[in-house]
PDB file of N, CA and C in Angstrom:
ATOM      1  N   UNK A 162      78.719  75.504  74.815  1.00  0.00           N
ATOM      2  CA  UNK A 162      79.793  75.351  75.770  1.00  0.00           C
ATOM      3  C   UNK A 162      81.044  76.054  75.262  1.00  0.00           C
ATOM      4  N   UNK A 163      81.713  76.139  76.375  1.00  0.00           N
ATOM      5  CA  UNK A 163      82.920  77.482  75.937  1.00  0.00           C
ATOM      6  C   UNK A 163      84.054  76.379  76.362  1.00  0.00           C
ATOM      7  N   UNK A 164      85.387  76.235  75.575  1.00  0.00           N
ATOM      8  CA  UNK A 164      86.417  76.203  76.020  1.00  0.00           C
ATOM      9  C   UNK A 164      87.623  76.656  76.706  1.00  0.00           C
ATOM     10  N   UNK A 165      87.663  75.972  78.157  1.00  0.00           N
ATOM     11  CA  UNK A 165      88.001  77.044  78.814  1.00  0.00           C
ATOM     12  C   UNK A 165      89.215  76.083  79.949  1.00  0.00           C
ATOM     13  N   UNK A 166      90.477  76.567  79.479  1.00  0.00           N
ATOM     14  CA  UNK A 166      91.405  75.691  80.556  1.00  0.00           C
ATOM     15  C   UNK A 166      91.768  76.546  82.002  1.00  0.00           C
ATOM     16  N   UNK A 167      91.577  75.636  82.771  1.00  0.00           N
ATOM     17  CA  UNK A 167      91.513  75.450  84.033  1.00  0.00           C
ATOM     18  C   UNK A 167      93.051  76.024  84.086  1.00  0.00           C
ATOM     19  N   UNK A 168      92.607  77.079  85.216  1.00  0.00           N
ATOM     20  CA  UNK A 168      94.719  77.532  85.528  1.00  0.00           C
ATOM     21  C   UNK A 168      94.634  76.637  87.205  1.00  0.00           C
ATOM     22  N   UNK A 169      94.237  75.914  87.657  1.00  0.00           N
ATOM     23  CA  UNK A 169      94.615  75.199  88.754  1.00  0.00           C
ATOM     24  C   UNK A 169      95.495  73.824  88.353  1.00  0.00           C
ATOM     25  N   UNK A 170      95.256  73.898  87.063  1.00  0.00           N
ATOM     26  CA  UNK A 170      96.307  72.728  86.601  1.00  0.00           C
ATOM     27  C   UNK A 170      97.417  73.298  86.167  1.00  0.00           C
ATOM     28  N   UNK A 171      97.732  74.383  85.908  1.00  0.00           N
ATOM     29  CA  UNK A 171      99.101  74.929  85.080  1.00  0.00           C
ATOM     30  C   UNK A 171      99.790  75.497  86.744  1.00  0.00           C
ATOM     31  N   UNK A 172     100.151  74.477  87.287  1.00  0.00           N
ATOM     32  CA  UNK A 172     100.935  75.396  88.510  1.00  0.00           C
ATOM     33  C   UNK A 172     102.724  75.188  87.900  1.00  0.00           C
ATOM     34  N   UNK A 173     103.169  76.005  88.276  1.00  0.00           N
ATOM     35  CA  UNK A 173     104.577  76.098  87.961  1.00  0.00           C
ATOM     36  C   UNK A 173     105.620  75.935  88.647  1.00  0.00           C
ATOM     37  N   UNK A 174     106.887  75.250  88.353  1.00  0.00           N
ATOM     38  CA  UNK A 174     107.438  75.156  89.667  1.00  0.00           C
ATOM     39  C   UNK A 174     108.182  76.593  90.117  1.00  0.00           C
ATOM     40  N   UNK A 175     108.414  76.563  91.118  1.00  0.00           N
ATOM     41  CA  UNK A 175     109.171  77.375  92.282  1.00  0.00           C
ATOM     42  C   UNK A 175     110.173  77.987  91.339  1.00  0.00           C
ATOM     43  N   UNK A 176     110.655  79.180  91.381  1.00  0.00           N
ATOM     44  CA  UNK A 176     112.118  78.772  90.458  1.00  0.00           C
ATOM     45  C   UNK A 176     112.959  79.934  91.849  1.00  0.00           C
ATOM     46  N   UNK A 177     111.907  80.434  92.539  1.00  0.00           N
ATOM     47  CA  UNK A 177     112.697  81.136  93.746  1.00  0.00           C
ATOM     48  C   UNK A 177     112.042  80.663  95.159  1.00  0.00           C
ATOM     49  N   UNK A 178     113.116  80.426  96.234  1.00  0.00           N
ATOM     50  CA  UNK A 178     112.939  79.645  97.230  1.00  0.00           C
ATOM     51  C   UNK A 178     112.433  80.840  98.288  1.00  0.00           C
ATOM     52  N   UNK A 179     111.368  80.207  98.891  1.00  0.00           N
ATOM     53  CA  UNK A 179     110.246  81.178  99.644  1.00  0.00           C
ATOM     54  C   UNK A 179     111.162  81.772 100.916  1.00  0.00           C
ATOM     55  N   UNK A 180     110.857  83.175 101.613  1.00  0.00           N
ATOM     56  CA  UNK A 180     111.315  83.771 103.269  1.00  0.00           C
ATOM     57  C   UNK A 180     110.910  82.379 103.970  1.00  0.00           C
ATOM     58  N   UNK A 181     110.050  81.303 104.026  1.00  0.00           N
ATOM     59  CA  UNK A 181     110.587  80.668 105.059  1.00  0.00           C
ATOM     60  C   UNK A 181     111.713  80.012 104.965  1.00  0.00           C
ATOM     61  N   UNK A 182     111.978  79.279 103.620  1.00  0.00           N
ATOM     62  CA  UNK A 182     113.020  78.583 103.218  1.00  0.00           C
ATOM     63  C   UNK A 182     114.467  79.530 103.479  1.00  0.00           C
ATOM     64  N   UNK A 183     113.872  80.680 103.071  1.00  0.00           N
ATOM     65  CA  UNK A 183     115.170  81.571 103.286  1.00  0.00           C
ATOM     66  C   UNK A 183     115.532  81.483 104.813  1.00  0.00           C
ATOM     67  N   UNK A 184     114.189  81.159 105.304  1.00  0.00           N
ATOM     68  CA  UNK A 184     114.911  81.615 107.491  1.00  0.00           C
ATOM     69  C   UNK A 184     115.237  80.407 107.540  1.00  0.00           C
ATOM     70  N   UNK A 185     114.716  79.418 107.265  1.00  0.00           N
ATOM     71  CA  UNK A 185     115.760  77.690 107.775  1.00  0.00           C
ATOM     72  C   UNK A 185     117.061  77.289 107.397  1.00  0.00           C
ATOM     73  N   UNK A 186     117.241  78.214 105.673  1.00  0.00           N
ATOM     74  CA  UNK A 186     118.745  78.091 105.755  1.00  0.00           C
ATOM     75  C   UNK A 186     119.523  79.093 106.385  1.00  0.00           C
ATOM     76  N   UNK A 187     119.399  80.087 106.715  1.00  0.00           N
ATOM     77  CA  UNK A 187     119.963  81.074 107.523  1.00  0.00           C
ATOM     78  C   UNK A 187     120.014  80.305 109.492  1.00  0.00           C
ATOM     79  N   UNK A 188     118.993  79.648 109.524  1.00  0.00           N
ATOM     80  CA  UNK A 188     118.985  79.857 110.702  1.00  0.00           C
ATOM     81  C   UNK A 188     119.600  78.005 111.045  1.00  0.00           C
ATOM     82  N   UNK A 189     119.846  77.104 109.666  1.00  0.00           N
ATOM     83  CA  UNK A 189     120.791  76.119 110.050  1.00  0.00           C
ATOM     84  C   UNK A 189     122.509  76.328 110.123  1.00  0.00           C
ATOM     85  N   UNK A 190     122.551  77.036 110.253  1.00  0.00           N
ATOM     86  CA  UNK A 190     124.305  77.737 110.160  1.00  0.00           C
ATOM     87  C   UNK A 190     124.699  77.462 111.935  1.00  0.00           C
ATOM     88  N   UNK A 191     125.736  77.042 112.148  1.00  0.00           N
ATOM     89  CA  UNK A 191     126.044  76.339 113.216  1.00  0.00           C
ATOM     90  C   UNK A 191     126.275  77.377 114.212  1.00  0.00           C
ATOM     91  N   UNK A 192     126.590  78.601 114.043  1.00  0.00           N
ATOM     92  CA  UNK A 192     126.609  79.495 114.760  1.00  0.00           C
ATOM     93  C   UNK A 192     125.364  80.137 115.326  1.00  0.00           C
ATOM     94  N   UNK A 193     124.698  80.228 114.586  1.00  0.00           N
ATOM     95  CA  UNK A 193     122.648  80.440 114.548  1.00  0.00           C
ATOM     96  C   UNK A 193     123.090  81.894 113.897  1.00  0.00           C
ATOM     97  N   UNK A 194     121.772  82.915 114.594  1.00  0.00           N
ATOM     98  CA  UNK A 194     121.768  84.438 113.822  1.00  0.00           C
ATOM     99  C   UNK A 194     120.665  84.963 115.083  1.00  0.00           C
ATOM    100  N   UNK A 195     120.870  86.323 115.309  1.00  0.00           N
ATOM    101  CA  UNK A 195     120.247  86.873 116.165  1.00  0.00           C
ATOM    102  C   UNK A 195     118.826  87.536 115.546  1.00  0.00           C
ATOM    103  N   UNK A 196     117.678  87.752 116.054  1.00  0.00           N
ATOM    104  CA  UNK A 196     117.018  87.958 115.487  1.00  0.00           C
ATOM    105  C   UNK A 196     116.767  89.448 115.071  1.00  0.00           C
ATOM    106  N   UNK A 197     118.046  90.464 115.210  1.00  0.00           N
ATOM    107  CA  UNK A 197     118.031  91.775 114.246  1.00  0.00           C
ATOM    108  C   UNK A 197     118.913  91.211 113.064  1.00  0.00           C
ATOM    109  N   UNK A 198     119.827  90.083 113.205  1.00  0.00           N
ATOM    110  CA  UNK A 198     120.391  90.373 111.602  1.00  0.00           C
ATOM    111  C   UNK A 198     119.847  89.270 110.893  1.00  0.00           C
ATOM    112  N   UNK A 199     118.644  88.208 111.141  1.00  0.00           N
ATOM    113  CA  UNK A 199     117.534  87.733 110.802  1.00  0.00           C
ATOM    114  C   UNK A 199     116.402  88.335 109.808  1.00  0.00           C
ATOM    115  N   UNK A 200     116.787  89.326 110.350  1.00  0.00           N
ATOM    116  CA  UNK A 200     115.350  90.341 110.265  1.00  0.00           C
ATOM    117  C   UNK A 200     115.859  91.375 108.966  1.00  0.00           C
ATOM    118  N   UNK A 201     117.203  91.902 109.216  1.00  0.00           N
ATOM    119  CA  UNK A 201     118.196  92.566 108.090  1.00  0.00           C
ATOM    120  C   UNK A 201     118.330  91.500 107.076  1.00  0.00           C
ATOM    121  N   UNK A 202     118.642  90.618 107.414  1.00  0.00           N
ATOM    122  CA  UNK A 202     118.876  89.308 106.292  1.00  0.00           C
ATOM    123  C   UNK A 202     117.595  89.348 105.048  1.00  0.00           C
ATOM    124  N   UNK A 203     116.138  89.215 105.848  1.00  0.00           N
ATOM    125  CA  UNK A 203     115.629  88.656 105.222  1.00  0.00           C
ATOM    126  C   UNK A 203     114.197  90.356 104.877  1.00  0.00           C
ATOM    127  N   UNK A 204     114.606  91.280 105.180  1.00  0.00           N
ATOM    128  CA  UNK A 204     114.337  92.889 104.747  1.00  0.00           C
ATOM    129  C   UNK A 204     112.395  92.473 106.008  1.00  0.00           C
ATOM    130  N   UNK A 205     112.786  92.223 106.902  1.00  0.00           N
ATOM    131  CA  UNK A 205     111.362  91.649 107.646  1.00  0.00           C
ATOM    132  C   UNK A 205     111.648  92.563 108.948  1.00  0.00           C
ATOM    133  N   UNK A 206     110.698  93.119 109.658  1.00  0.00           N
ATOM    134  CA  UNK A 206     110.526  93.520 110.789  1.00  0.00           C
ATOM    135  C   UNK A 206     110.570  92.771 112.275  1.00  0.00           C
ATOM    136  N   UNK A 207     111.388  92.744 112.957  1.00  0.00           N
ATOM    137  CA  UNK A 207     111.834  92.125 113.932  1.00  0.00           C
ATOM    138  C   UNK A 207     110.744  91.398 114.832  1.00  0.00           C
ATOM    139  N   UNK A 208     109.113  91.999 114.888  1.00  0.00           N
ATOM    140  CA  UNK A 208     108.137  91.274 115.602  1.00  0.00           C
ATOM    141  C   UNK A 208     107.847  89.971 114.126  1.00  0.00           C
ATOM    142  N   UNK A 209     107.776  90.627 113.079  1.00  0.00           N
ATOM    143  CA  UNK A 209     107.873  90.037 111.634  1.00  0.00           C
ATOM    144  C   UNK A 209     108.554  88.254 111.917  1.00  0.00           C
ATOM    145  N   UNK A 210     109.787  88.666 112.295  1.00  0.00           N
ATOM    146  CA  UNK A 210     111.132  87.408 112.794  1.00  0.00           C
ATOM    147  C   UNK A 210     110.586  86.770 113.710  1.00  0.00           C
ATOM    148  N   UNK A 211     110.004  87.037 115.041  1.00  0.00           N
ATOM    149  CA  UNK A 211     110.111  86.679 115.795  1.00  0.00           C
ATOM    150  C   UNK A 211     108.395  85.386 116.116  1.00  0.00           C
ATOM    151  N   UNK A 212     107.487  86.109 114.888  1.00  0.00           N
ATOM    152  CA  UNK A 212     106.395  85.109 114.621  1.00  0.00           C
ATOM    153  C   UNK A 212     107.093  84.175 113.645  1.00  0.00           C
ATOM    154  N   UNK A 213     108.039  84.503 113.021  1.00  0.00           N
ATOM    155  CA  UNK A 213     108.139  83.043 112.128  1.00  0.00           C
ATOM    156  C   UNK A 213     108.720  81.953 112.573  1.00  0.00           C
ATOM    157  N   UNK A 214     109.798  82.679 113.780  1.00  0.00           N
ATOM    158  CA  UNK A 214     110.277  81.398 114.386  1.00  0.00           C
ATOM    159  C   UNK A 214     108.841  81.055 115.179  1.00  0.00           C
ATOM    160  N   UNK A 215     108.074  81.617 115.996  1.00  0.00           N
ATOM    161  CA  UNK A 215     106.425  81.222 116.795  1.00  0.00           C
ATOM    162  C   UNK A 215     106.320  80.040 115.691  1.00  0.00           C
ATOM    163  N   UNK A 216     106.063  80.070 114.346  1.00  0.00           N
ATOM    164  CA  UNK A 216     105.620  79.328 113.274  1.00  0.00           C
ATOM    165  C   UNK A 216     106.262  78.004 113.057  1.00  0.00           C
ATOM    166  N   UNK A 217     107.781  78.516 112.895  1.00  0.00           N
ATOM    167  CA  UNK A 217     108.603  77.328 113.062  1.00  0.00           C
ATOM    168  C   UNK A 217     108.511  75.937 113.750  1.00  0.00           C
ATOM    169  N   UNK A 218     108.452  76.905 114.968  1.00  0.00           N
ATOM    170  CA  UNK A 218     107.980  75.746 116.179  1.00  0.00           C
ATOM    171  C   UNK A 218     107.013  74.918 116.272  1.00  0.00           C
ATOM    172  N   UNK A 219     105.778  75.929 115.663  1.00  0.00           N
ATOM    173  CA  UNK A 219     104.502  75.138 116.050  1.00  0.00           C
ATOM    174  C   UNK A 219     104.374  73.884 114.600  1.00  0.00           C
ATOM    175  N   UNK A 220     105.241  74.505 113.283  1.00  0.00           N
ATOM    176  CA  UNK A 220     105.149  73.426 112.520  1.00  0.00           C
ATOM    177  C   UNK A 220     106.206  72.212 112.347  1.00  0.00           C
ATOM    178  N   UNK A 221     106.442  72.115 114.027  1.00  0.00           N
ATOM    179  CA  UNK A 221     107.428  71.057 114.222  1.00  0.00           C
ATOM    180  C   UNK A 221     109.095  70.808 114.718  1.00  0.00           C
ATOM    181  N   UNK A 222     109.656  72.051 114.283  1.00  0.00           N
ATOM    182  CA  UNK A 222     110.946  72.512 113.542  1.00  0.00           C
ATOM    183  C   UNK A 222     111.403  73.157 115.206  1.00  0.00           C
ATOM    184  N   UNK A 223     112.676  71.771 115.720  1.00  0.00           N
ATOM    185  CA  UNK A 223     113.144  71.847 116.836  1.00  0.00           C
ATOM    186  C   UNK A 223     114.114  73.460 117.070  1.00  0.00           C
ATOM    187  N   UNK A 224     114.170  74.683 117.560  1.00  0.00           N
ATOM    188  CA  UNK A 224     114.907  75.895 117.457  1.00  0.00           C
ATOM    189  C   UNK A 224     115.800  75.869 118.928  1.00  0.00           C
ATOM    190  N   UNK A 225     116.964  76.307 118.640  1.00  0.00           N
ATOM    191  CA  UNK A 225     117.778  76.096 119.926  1.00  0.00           C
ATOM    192  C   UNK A 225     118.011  77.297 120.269  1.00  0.00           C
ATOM    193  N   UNK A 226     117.754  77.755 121.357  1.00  0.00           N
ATOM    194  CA  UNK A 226     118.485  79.393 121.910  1.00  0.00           C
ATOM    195  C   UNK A 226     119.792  79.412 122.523  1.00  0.00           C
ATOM    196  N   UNK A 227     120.361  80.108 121.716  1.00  0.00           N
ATOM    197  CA  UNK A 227     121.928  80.225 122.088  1.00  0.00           C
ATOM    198  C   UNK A 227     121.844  81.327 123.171  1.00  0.00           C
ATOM    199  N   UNK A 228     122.762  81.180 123.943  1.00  0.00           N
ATOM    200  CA  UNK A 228     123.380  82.506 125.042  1.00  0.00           C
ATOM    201  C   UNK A 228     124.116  83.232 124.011  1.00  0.00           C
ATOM    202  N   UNK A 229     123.955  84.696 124.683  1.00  0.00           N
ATOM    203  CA  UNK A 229     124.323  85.673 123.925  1.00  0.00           C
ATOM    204  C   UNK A 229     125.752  85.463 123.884  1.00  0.00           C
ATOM    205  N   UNK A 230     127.042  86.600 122.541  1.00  0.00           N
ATOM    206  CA  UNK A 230     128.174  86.208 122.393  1.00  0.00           C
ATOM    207  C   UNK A 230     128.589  86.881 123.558  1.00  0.00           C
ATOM    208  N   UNK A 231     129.874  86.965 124.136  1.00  0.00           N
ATOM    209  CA  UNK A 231     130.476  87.582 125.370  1.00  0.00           C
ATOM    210  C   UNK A 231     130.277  89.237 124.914  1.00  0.00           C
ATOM    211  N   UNK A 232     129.724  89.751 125.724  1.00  0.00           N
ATOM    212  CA  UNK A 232     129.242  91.228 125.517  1.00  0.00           C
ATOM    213  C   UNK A 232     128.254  91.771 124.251  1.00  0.00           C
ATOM    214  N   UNK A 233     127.666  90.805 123.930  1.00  0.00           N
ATOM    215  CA  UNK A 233     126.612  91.000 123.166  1.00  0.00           C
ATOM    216  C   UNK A 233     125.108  90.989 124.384  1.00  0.00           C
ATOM    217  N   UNK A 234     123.905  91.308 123.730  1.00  0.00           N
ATOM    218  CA  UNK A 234     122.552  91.512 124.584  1.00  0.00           C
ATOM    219  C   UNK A 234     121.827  89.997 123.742  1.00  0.00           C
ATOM    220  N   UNK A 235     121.660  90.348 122.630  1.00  0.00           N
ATOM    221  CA  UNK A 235     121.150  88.775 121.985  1.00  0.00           C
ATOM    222  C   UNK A 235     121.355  87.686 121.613  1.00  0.00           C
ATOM    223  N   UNK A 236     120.489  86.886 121.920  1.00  0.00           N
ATOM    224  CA  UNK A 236     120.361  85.721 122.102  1.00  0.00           C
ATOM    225  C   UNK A 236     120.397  85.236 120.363  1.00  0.00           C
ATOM    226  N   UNK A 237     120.682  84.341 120.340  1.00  0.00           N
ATOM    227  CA  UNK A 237     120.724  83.409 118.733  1.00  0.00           C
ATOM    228  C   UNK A 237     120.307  81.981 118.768  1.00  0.00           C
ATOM    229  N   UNK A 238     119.551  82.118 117.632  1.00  0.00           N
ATOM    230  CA  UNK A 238     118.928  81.051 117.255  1.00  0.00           C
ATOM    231  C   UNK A 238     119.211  79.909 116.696  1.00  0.00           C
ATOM    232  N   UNK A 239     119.090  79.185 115.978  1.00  0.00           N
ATOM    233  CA  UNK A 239     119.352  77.713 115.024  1.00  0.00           C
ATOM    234  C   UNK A 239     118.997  77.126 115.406  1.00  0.00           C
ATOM    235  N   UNK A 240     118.408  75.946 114.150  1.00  0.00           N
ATOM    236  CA  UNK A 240     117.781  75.043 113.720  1.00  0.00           C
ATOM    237  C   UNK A 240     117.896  73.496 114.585  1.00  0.00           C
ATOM    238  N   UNK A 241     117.592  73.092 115.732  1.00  0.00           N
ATOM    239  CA  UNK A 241     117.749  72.151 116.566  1.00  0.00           C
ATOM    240  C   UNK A 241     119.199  71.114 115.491  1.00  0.00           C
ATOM    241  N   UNK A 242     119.728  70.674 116.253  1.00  0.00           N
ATOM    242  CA  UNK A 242     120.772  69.803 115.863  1.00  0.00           C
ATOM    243  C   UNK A 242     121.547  69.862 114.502  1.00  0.00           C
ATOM    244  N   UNK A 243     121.967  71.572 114.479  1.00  0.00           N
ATOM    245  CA  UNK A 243     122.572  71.932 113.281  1.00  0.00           C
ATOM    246  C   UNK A 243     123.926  71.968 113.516  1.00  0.00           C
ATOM    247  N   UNK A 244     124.870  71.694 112.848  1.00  0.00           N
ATOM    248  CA  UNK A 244     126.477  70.742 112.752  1.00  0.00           C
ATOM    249  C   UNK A 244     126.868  71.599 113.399  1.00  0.00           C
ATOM    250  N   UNK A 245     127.824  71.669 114.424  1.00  0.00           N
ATOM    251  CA  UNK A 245     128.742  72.514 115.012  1.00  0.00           C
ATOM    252  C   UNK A 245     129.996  73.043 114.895  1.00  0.00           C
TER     253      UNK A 245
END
């Protein structure tokens, strides 16, 4: 028999917080974020953005659509019942 340690036990913690974590704090900001400077924010391709919020949703995570700013085209996002 060979001695042999198992790497499913040596998991390590986190020491950098994952792109989703990165889009929930970006996208709890009371103002929200549109999904091109979402997408600039987080170096992701805009269909890229637009499945993670798809993801968001389906794993629970209430998303509010803002009306666009006065003479802006997009719409903005945030995190259902984020401080105003």
């Amino acid at each position: 028999m060979t001695n042999r340690k198992s790497t499913r036990a040596d998991k390590k913690p986190q020491l950098h917080s994952t792109k989703t974590d990165q889009l929930k704090s970006l996208l709890s900001k009371p103002e929200g974020m549109t999904v091109e400077a979402l997408s600039a924010k987080l170096d992701w391709q805009t269909h890229t953005t637009r499945a993670a919020l798809t993801r968001l949703k389906q794993a629970g995570i209430s998303l509010e659509k803002l009306a666009p700013a006065d003479g802006a085209r997009q719409s903005c996002y945030r995190i259902g019942g984020a401080k105003k």
